[in-house]
Tab-separated table of C-alpha atoms in Angstrom:
chain	number	residue	atom	x	y	z
A	1	MET	CA	2.287	-43.929	7.715
A	2	ASP	CA	5.904	-45.621	8.620
A	3	VAL	CA	6.803	-49.329	8.180
A	4	HIS	CA	5.666	-50.592	11.632
A	5	GLU	CA	1.981	-48.934	11.186
A	6	GLU	CA	1.793	-49.946	7.641
A	7	LEU	CA	2.672	-53.323	8.746
A	8	LEU	CA	0.016	-53.439	11.635
A	9	ARG	CA	-2.504	-52.331	9.470
A	10	GLY	CA	-2.071	-54.995	6.672
A	11	GLN	CA	-2.120	-57.534	9.937
A	12	ALA	CA	-5.537	-56.507	10.830
A	13	GLU	CA	-7.025	-56.601	7.448
A	14	VAL	CA	-5.811	-59.387	7.057
A	15	TRP	CA	-7.502	-60.908	10.327
A	16	GLN	CA	-10.894	-59.151	9.301
A	17	PHE	CA	-10.648	-61.067	5.443
A	18	MET	CA	-9.856	-64.247	7.614
A	19	PHE	CA	-13.220	-63.898	9.706
A	20	ALA	CA	-15.764	-62.185	7.054
A	21	PHE	CA	-17.691	-65.700	6.798
A	22	THR	CA	-18.569	-64.513	10.177
A	23	TYR	CA	-20.445	-61.649	8.968
A	24	SER	CA	-22.404	-63.956	6.429
A	25	MET	CA	-23.255	-66.650	8.995
A	26	ALA	CA	-24.955	-63.602	11.513
A	27	LEU	CA	-26.634	-62.165	8.298
A	28	LYS	CA	-28.032	-65.805	7.555
A	29	SER	CA	-29.093	-66.254	11.217
A	30	ALA	CA	-31.013	-62.816	11.415
A	31	VAL	CA	-33.159	-64.291	8.360
A	32	GLU	CA	-33.593	-67.653	9.782
A	33	LEU	CA	-34.549	-66.018	13.086
A	34	ARG	CA	-36.624	-63.406	11.252
A	35	LEU	CA	-35.457	-60.723	13.608
A	36	ALA	CA	-36.167	-57.923	10.844
A	37	ASP	CA	-39.590	-58.797	10.671
A	38	ILE	CA	-40.150	-59.476	14.424
A	39	MET	CA	-38.737	-55.574	14.888
A	40	HIS	CA	-40.709	-54.396	11.536
A	41	SER	CA	-44.022	-55.777	12.693
A	42	HIS	CA	-43.492	-54.343	16.408
A	43	GLY	CA	-43.292	-51.046	14.798
A	44	CYS	CA	-40.893	-49.714	17.064
A	45	PRO	CA	-37.505	-49.990	19.066
A	46	ILE	CA	-37.753	-53.261	20.553
A	47	THR	CA	-35.710	-54.883	23.700
A	48	LEU	CA	-33.569	-57.554	23.703
A	49	SER	CA	-36.075	-59.840	25.759
A	50	GLN	CA	-38.846	-58.692	23.716
A	51	LEU	CA	-37.165	-59.534	20.558
A	52	ALA	CA	-36.067	-63.184	22.157
A	53	SER	CA	-39.813	-63.835	23.056
A	54	ARG	CA	-41.157	-63.437	19.482
A	55	ILE	CA	-38.676	-65.934	17.935
A	56	ASP	CA	-40.211	-69.032	16.849
A	57	SER	CA	-38.613	-71.299	19.772
A	58	SER	CA	-39.963	-72.512	23.476
A	59	CYS	CA	-36.356	-71.550	24.921
A	60	PRO	CA	-34.475	-69.177	23.237
A	61	ASP	CA	-30.772	-68.029	24.471
A	62	ILE	CA	-30.717	-64.489	25.175
A	63	SER	CA	-27.120	-64.310	25.699
A	64	HIS	CA	-26.277	-66.117	21.861
A	65	LEU	CA	-28.929	-63.592	21.304
A	66	ALA	CA	-27.337	-60.729	22.595
A	67	ARG	CA	-23.834	-61.252	21.068
A	68	ILE	CA	-25.191	-61.770	17.441
A	69	MET	CA	-27.086	-58.760	18.034
A	70	ARG	CA	-23.677	-57.014	19.024
A	71	MET	CA	-22.233	-57.910	15.924
A	72	LEU	CA	-24.860	-57.045	13.861
A	73	VAL	CA	-25.645	-53.476	15.293
A	74	TYR	CA	-21.571	-53.423	15.091
A	75	LYS	CA	-21.909	-53.868	11.093
A	76	GLY	CA	-25.053	-51.304	10.975
A	77	ILE	CA	-27.348	-54.184	9.793
A	78	PHE	CA	-29.821	-53.229	12.982
A	79	ALA	CA	-29.273	-49.943	15.381
A	80	ALA	CA	-29.222	-49.716	19.067
A	81	HIS	CA	-30.823	-47.080	21.159
A	82	HIS	CA	-29.502	-46.904	24.728
A	83	PRO	CA	-32.392	-45.244	26.822
A	84	SER	CA	-31.674	-41.736	27.626
A	85	ASP	CA	-34.039	-42.786	31.056
A	86	GLY	CA	-31.009	-44.020	32.622
A	87	GLY	CA	-32.913	-47.488	31.886
A	88	ASP	CA	-30.679	-51.078	31.573
A	89	GLU	CA	-32.206	-52.395	28.509
A	90	THR	CA	-30.975	-51.431	24.810
A	91	MET	CA	-33.644	-50.818	22.273
A	92	TYR	CA	-33.288	-52.440	19.109
A	93	GLY	CA	-34.691	-51.525	15.888
A	94	THR	CA	-33.937	-51.212	11.940
A	95	THR	CA	-31.615	-49.876	9.457
A	96	HIS	CA	-31.654	-49.226	5.341
A	97	ILE	CA	-29.698	-52.619	5.617
A	98	SER	CA	-32.306	-54.731	7.555
A	99	LYS	CA	-35.075	-53.578	5.217
A	100	TRP	CA	-33.620	-55.804	2.419
A	101	LEU	CA	-34.139	-59.052	5.194
A	102	LEU	CA	-37.873	-58.863	5.443
A	103	HIS	CA	-39.123	-61.920	4.118
A	104	ASP	CA	-42.710	-60.790	3.335
A	105	SER	CA	-41.468	-57.582	1.668
A	106	GLU	CA	-41.917	-57.335	-2.475
A	107	LEU	CA	-38.373	-56.086	-2.668
A	108	SER	CA	-35.954	-58.984	-0.107
A	109	LEU	CA	-32.889	-60.225	-0.322
A	110	ALA	CA	-33.556	-62.940	2.170
A	111	PRO	CA	-33.893	-65.759	0.147
A	112	MET	CA	-30.576	-64.814	-1.708
A	113	ILE	CA	-28.996	-64.934	1.933
A	114	LEU	CA	-30.450	-68.571	2.667
A	115	VAL	CA	-29.224	-69.950	-0.870
A	116	GLN	CA	-25.994	-68.164	-1.001
A	117	ASN	CA	-25.289	-69.330	2.792
A	118	ASN	CA	-26.515	-72.831	2.409
A	119	GLN	CA	-24.354	-75.745	3.121
A	120	TRP	CA	-24.515	-76.523	-0.660
A	121	LEU	CA	-22.871	-73.463	-2.320
A	122	LEU	CA	-20.802	-72.702	0.008
A	123	ALA	CA	-19.147	-76.661	0.074
A	124	PRO	CA	-17.607	-75.838	-3.592
A	125	TRP	CA	-15.462	-72.705	-2.466
A	126	HIS	CA	-13.405	-75.334	-0.669
A	127	TYR	CA	-12.157	-76.796	-3.839
A	128	LEU	CA	-10.978	-73.165	-5.343
A	129	SER	CA	-7.234	-73.432	-4.989
A	130	GLN	CA	-7.361	-77.314	-6.176
A	131	CYS	CA	-9.558	-76.199	-9.208
A	132	VAL	CA	-6.560	-73.497	-9.974
A	133	LYS	CA	-3.766	-76.126	-9.667
A	134	LYS	CA	-5.429	-79.098	-11.994
A	135	GLY	CA	-8.939	-77.236	-13.641
A	136	GLY	CA	-12.349	-78.562	-12.995
A	137	ILE	CA	-15.147	-76.736	-11.660
A	138	PRO	CA	-15.656	-76.540	-7.822
A	139	PHE	CA	-19.331	-77.304	-8.108
A	140	ARG	CA	-18.873	-80.558	-9.624
A	141	LYS	CA	-16.360	-81.437	-7.017
A	142	ALA	CA	-17.836	-80.671	-3.986
A	143	HIS	CA	-21.024	-82.289	-5.385
A	144	GLY	CA	-19.931	-85.073	-8.127
A	145	SER	CA	-22.598	-83.219	-11.023
A	146	THR	CA	-23.030	-80.014	-12.375
A	147	PHE	CA	-25.166	-77.291	-10.552
A	148	TRP	CA	-28.216	-77.643	-13.215
A	149	ASP	CA	-27.828	-81.849	-12.656
A	150	PHE	CA	-27.935	-81.230	-8.613
A	151	ALA	CA	-30.842	-78.816	-9.320
A	152	SER	CA	-32.588	-81.125	-10.903
A	153	GLN	CA	-32.505	-83.834	-8.747
A	154	ASN	CA	-32.730	-81.983	-5.520
A	155	PRO	CA	-36.236	-80.703	-4.948
A	156	GLN	CA	-35.176	-78.803	-1.644
A	157	PHE	CA	-32.538	-76.641	-3.643
A	158	ASN	CA	-34.099	-76.307	-6.360
A	159	ASN	CA	-36.753	-74.409	-4.898
A	160	LEU	CA	-34.646	-73.052	-2.560
A	161	PHE	CA	-32.326	-71.555	-5.733
A	162	ASN	CA	-35.646	-70.838	-7.481
A	163	GLU	CA	-36.892	-68.447	-4.769
A	164	ALA	CA	-33.687	-66.727	-4.294
A	165	MET	CA	-33.541	-66.023	-8.363
A	166	ALA	CA	-37.147	-64.668	-7.936
A	167	CYS	CA	-36.217	-61.877	-5.543
A	168	THR	CA	-33.502	-61.389	-6.673
A	169	THR	CA	-35.027	-60.584	-10.472
A	170	LYS	CA	-37.919	-58.496	-9.086
A	171	ILE	CA	-35.316	-56.225	-7.590
A	172	THR	CA	-33.184	-56.307	-11.033
A	173	MET	CA	-36.734	-55.771	-12.897
A	174	LYS	CA	-38.225	-52.860	-10.931
A	175	ALA	CA	-34.808	-51.144	-11.915
A	176	PHE	CA	-35.210	-52.513	-15.527
A	177	VAL	CA	-38.962	-51.358	-16.269
A	178	SER	CA	-38.575	-48.075	-14.317
A	179	HIS	CA	-35.234	-46.980	-16.615
A	180	TYR	CA	-35.705	-48.813	-20.008
A	181	LYS	CA	-36.776	-45.898	-22.584
A	182	VAL	CA	-40.579	-46.798	-23.670
A	183	ASP	CA	-39.402	-47.061	-27.127
A	184	GLY	CA	-37.476	-49.881	-25.955
A	185	PHE	CA	-41.047	-51.775	-25.877
A	186	ASN	CA	-43.107	-50.107	-28.442
A	187	ASN	CA	-42.050	-51.972	-31.305
A	188	ILE	CA	-42.319	-55.472	-29.233
A	189	ARG	CA	-45.249	-57.673	-29.910
A	190	SER	CA	-43.371	-60.865	-28.226
A	191	MET	CA	-40.894	-61.602	-25.894
A	192	VAL	CA	-38.964	-64.943	-25.007
A	193	ASP	CA	-37.279	-65.116	-21.317
A	194	VAL	CA	-34.312	-67.282	-22.135
A	195	GLY	CA	-33.712	-69.460	-19.058
A	196	GLY	CA	-36.147	-67.266	-17.201
A	197	GLY	CA	-36.143	-69.256	-14.147
A	198	THR	CA	-40.190	-69.006	-12.849
A	199	GLY	CA	-40.899	-66.258	-14.811
A	200	THR	CA	-40.851	-63.325	-12.490
A	201	ALA	CA	-38.467	-61.268	-14.923
A	202	LEU	CA	-41.052	-61.473	-17.819
A	203	ALA	CA	-43.679	-60.950	-15.639
A	204	GLU	CA	-43.059	-57.886	-14.537
A	205	ILE	CA	-42.623	-56.224	-17.723
A	206	VAL	CA	-45.706	-57.635	-19.381
A	207	LYS	CA	-47.368	-56.035	-15.960
A	208	SER	CA	-46.027	-53.218	-17.419
A	209	TYR	CA	-46.322	-53.650	-21.136
A	210	PRO	CA	-49.265	-55.575	-21.125
A	211	HIS	CA	-49.149	-55.313	-25.568
A	212	ILE	CA	-46.165	-57.704	-24.555
A	213	LYS	CA	-46.892	-61.517	-25.066
A	214	GLY	CA	-44.436	-63.409	-22.742
A	215	VAL	CA	-43.297	-66.849	-23.403
A	216	ASN	CA	-40.928	-68.042	-20.348
A	217	PHE	CA	-38.368	-70.088	-21.542
A	218	ASP	CA	-36.393	-73.111	-19.328
A	219	LEU	CA	-35.575	-75.947	-18.542
A	220	GLN	CA	-38.517	-78.756	-17.804
A	221	HIS	CA	-37.463	-79.311	-14.056
A	222	VAL	CA	-37.666	-75.239	-13.393
A	223	ILE	CA	-40.640	-74.582	-15.654
A	224	ALA	CA	-42.241	-77.272	-13.097
A	225	THR	CA	-42.495	-75.353	-10.159
A	226	ALA	CA	-43.077	-72.015	-11.739
A	227	PRO	CA	-46.374	-70.114	-11.050
A	228	THR	CA	-48.962	-68.689	-13.304
A	229	HIS	CA	-48.158	-65.151	-14.667
A	230	GLU	CA	-50.943	-62.785	-16.307
A	231	GLY	CA	-49.632	-62.658	-19.691
A	232	VAL	CA	-47.344	-65.149	-19.656
A	233	SER	CA	-47.182	-68.683	-20.812
A	234	HIS	CA	-44.230	-71.035	-19.694
A	235	ILE	CA	-42.464	-73.451	-22.127
A	236	GLY	CA	-40.320	-76.195	-21.233
A	237	GLY	CA	-37.126	-76.810	-23.650
A	238	ASP	CA	-33.244	-76.795	-24.072
A	239	MET	CA	-31.844	-73.421	-25.406
A	240	PHE	CA	-28.860	-75.042	-27.502
A	241	ASP	CA	-31.309	-77.180	-29.309
A	242	ALA	CA	-34.042	-74.450	-30.486
A	243	ILE	CA	-35.471	-70.933	-29.113
A	244	PRO	CA	-39.230	-69.820	-29.613
A	245	ASN	CA	-39.785	-67.111	-32.442
A	246	ALA	CA	-40.593	-63.465	-30.713
A	247	ASP	CA	-39.216	-59.865	-31.236
A	248	ALA	CA	-36.861	-59.821	-28.630
A	249	TRP	CA	-34.798	-62.335	-26.006
A	250	ILE	CA	-33.686	-61.949	-22.687
A	251	LEU	CA	-30.574	-63.719	-21.604
A	252	HIS	CA	-28.545	-64.306	-18.705
A	253	ASP	CA	-24.899	-65.631	-17.687
A	254	TRP	CA	-23.476	-68.595	-19.643
A	255	GLY	CA	-19.693	-69.478	-20.888
A	256	ASP	CA	-18.467	-67.570	-24.055
A	257	GLU	CA	-19.368	-70.589	-26.579
A	258	ALA	CA	-22.635	-71.501	-24.764
A	259	CYS	CA	-23.332	-67.980	-25.340
A	260	ILE	CA	-22.742	-67.632	-28.742
A	261	LYS	CA	-24.464	-71.111	-29.534
A	262	ILE	CA	-27.480	-69.079	-27.606
A	263	LEU	CA	-27.499	-65.989	-29.644
A	264	LYS	CA	-26.740	-67.849	-33.043
A	265	ASN	CA	-30.173	-69.545	-31.822
A	266	CYS	CA	-31.731	-66.221	-31.480
A	267	ARG	CA	-30.379	-64.274	-34.614
A	268	LYS	CA	-31.681	-67.556	-36.508
A	269	ALA	CA	-35.645	-67.227	-35.352
A	270	ILE	CA	-35.109	-62.947	-34.695
A	271	PRO	CA	-37.499	-60.737	-37.499
A	272	GLU	CA	-34.498	-59.016	-39.451
A	273	LYS	CA	-35.964	-55.446	-38.962
A	274	ILE	CA	-37.047	-54.857	-35.478
A	275	GLY	CA	-35.981	-57.943	-33.486
A	276	LYS	CA	-32.934	-57.512	-30.999
A	277	VAL	CA	-31.886	-59.285	-28.181
A	278	ILE	CA	-32.060	-57.694	-24.404
A	279	ILE	CA	-29.720	-59.077	-22.256
A	280	VAL	CA	-30.044	-58.467	-18.626
A	281	ASP	CA	-26.461	-58.703	-17.102
A	282	ILE	CA	-23.663	-57.627	-15.260
A	283	VAL	CA	-21.006	-55.723	-17.207
A	284	LEU	CA	-17.667	-55.593	-14.834
A	285	GLN	CA	-15.348	-52.839	-14.080
A	286	PRO	CA	-12.629	-54.192	-12.649
A	287	ASP	CA	-10.751	-50.666	-11.636
A	288	GLY	CA	-14.359	-49.349	-10.805
A	289	SER	CA	-15.766	-47.858	-7.343
A	290	GLY	CA	-19.223	-47.405	-8.287
A	291	LEU	CA	-21.653	-49.027	-5.350
A	292	PHE	CA	-21.850	-52.858	-6.949
A	293	ASP	CA	-18.992	-52.816	-8.665
A	294	GLU	CA	-16.580	-55.001	-5.821
A	295	THR	CA	-20.513	-57.487	-6.084
A	296	ARG	CA	-20.135	-57.845	-9.637
A	297	LEU	CA	-16.347	-59.237	-9.354
A	298	VAL	CA	-17.947	-61.708	-6.508
A	299	PHE	CA	-20.647	-62.337	-9.324
A	300	ASP	CA	-17.473	-63.226	-11.796
A	301	LEU	CA	-16.102	-65.646	-8.856
A	302	LEU	CA	-19.444	-66.981	-8.163
A	303	MET	CA	-19.990	-68.169	-11.751
A	304	MET	CA	-16.215	-69.620	-11.789
A	305	VAL	CA	-17.229	-72.041	-8.815
A	306	ASP	CA	-20.631	-73.342	-9.178
A	307	LEU	CA	-21.348	-73.134	-13.392
A	308	SER	CA	-19.101	-74.560	-16.076
A	309	GLY	CA	-17.835	-71.782	-18.344
A	310	GLY	CA	-19.654	-69.340	-15.962
A	311	LYS	CA	-18.371	-65.668	-16.032
A	312	GLU	CA	-19.020	-61.703	-15.729
A	313	ARG	CA	-18.065	-60.000	-18.247
A	314	THR	CA	-16.466	-56.449	-19.363
A	315	GLU	CA	-17.798	-54.573	-22.523
A	316	LEU	CA	-15.506	-55.748	-24.409
A	317	GLU	CA	-15.994	-59.149	-23.869
A	318	TRP	CA	-19.415	-58.516	-24.445
A	319	LYS	CA	-18.728	-56.918	-27.647
A	320	LYS	CA	-16.635	-59.822	-29.101
A	321	ILE	CA	-19.271	-62.450	-27.957
A	322	LEU	CA	-22.273	-60.583	-29.258
A	323	GLU	CA	-20.050	-60.200	-32.747
A	324	LYS	CA	-19.791	-63.620	-33.419
A	325	GLY	CA	-23.133	-64.727	-32.503
A	326	GLY	CA	-24.315	-62.326	-35.031
A	327	PHE	CA	-24.907	-59.312	-33.279
A	328	PRO	CA	-22.506	-56.886	-34.873
A	329	ARG	CA	-24.231	-53.611	-32.823
A	330	HIS	CA	-24.988	-53.110	-29.503
A	331	ARG	CA	-25.452	-50.628	-26.465
A	332	ILE	CA	-25.035	-50.581	-22.674
A	333	ILE	CA	-27.819	-48.682	-20.397
A	334	LYS	CA	-26.873	-48.476	-17.152
A	335	ILE	CA	-29.474	-49.041	-14.567
A	336	PRO	CA	-29.510	-48.283	-10.357
A	337	ALA	CA	-29.173	-51.924	-9.942
A	338	LEU	CA	-26.188	-55.047	-10.012
A	339	GLN	CA	-26.910	-55.694	-13.451
A	340	SER	CA	-26.950	-53.797	-16.642
A	341	ILE	CA	-29.251	-53.519	-19.813
A	342	ILE	CA	-27.133	-54.802	-23.224
A	343	GLU	CA	-29.618	-54.299	-26.328
A	344	ALA	CA	-28.302	-56.139	-29.214
A	345	TYR	CA	-29.512	-55.711	-33.060
A	346	PRO	CA	-28.430	-57.955	-36.156
A	347	GLU	CA	-27.633	-55.383	-38.073
């Protein structure tokens, strides 16, 4: 490649980076309009006019829809079938990508798409460079409060966020339960999910291993919206004060100091011989080229933008905080998901 061609390619890539947000917005519109659901319920390829007629609107703009669909087809989210009989109307259908946009599917990313592209979570990104220059948390600069305080004071956002966490948890826990060795659960009689949201993760585990007594532990305003799960009890509280006794815990993302404090609280209550901490979280591989490696780096930026001290970690970084928290031994189990399983032992 000569210098001029290389420079031209660089220009093209900058344009793509510059307008990458349009892909997210087009994807969000597809979810809001329930385009995948309409195609799925239709059961076969559908024309643009048929698609428009089933949108929840008395006067949908077909020309706007056509242009959005053109982009979504180009990105592979939907498929376009041109009639072989010479007909004028293009037929649209689903793909392996659009199946993740279905609202009523057991495994769906639709709620996550809606919350991540909501104005509340997009606003903090405009403070990214400012926080590099002066420090601080972009979310606090955008909204004047921490992420968790904002959620506790804004029921609409809280529900939107909890729905998104529930949908992603189902995806992760399906991989977790199916790939975590049976021995990992056999000696566990009770399990606490620390910061478990509405209890979706723990419910999936208890459903597969009903001998485990599950305790979902989170802030009171989160527990208040949690549904009933068989075999799971909900307890509201602060993980930095104390954690309910159990044979095992599941932890999620926090800053290093906060993580160490939580781990120490777990260590205080853990049974000496059979107790362990099970962490279901991202393990970064900055130079990796795996299916989820780029998305894991994106999640690290998400943590930086939204949470005070929140971060994703490499295995070495995990090892350091586990040792400081009282867990000198650990092993990482890779599963077909964004996250991995980290087992940590007190001896």
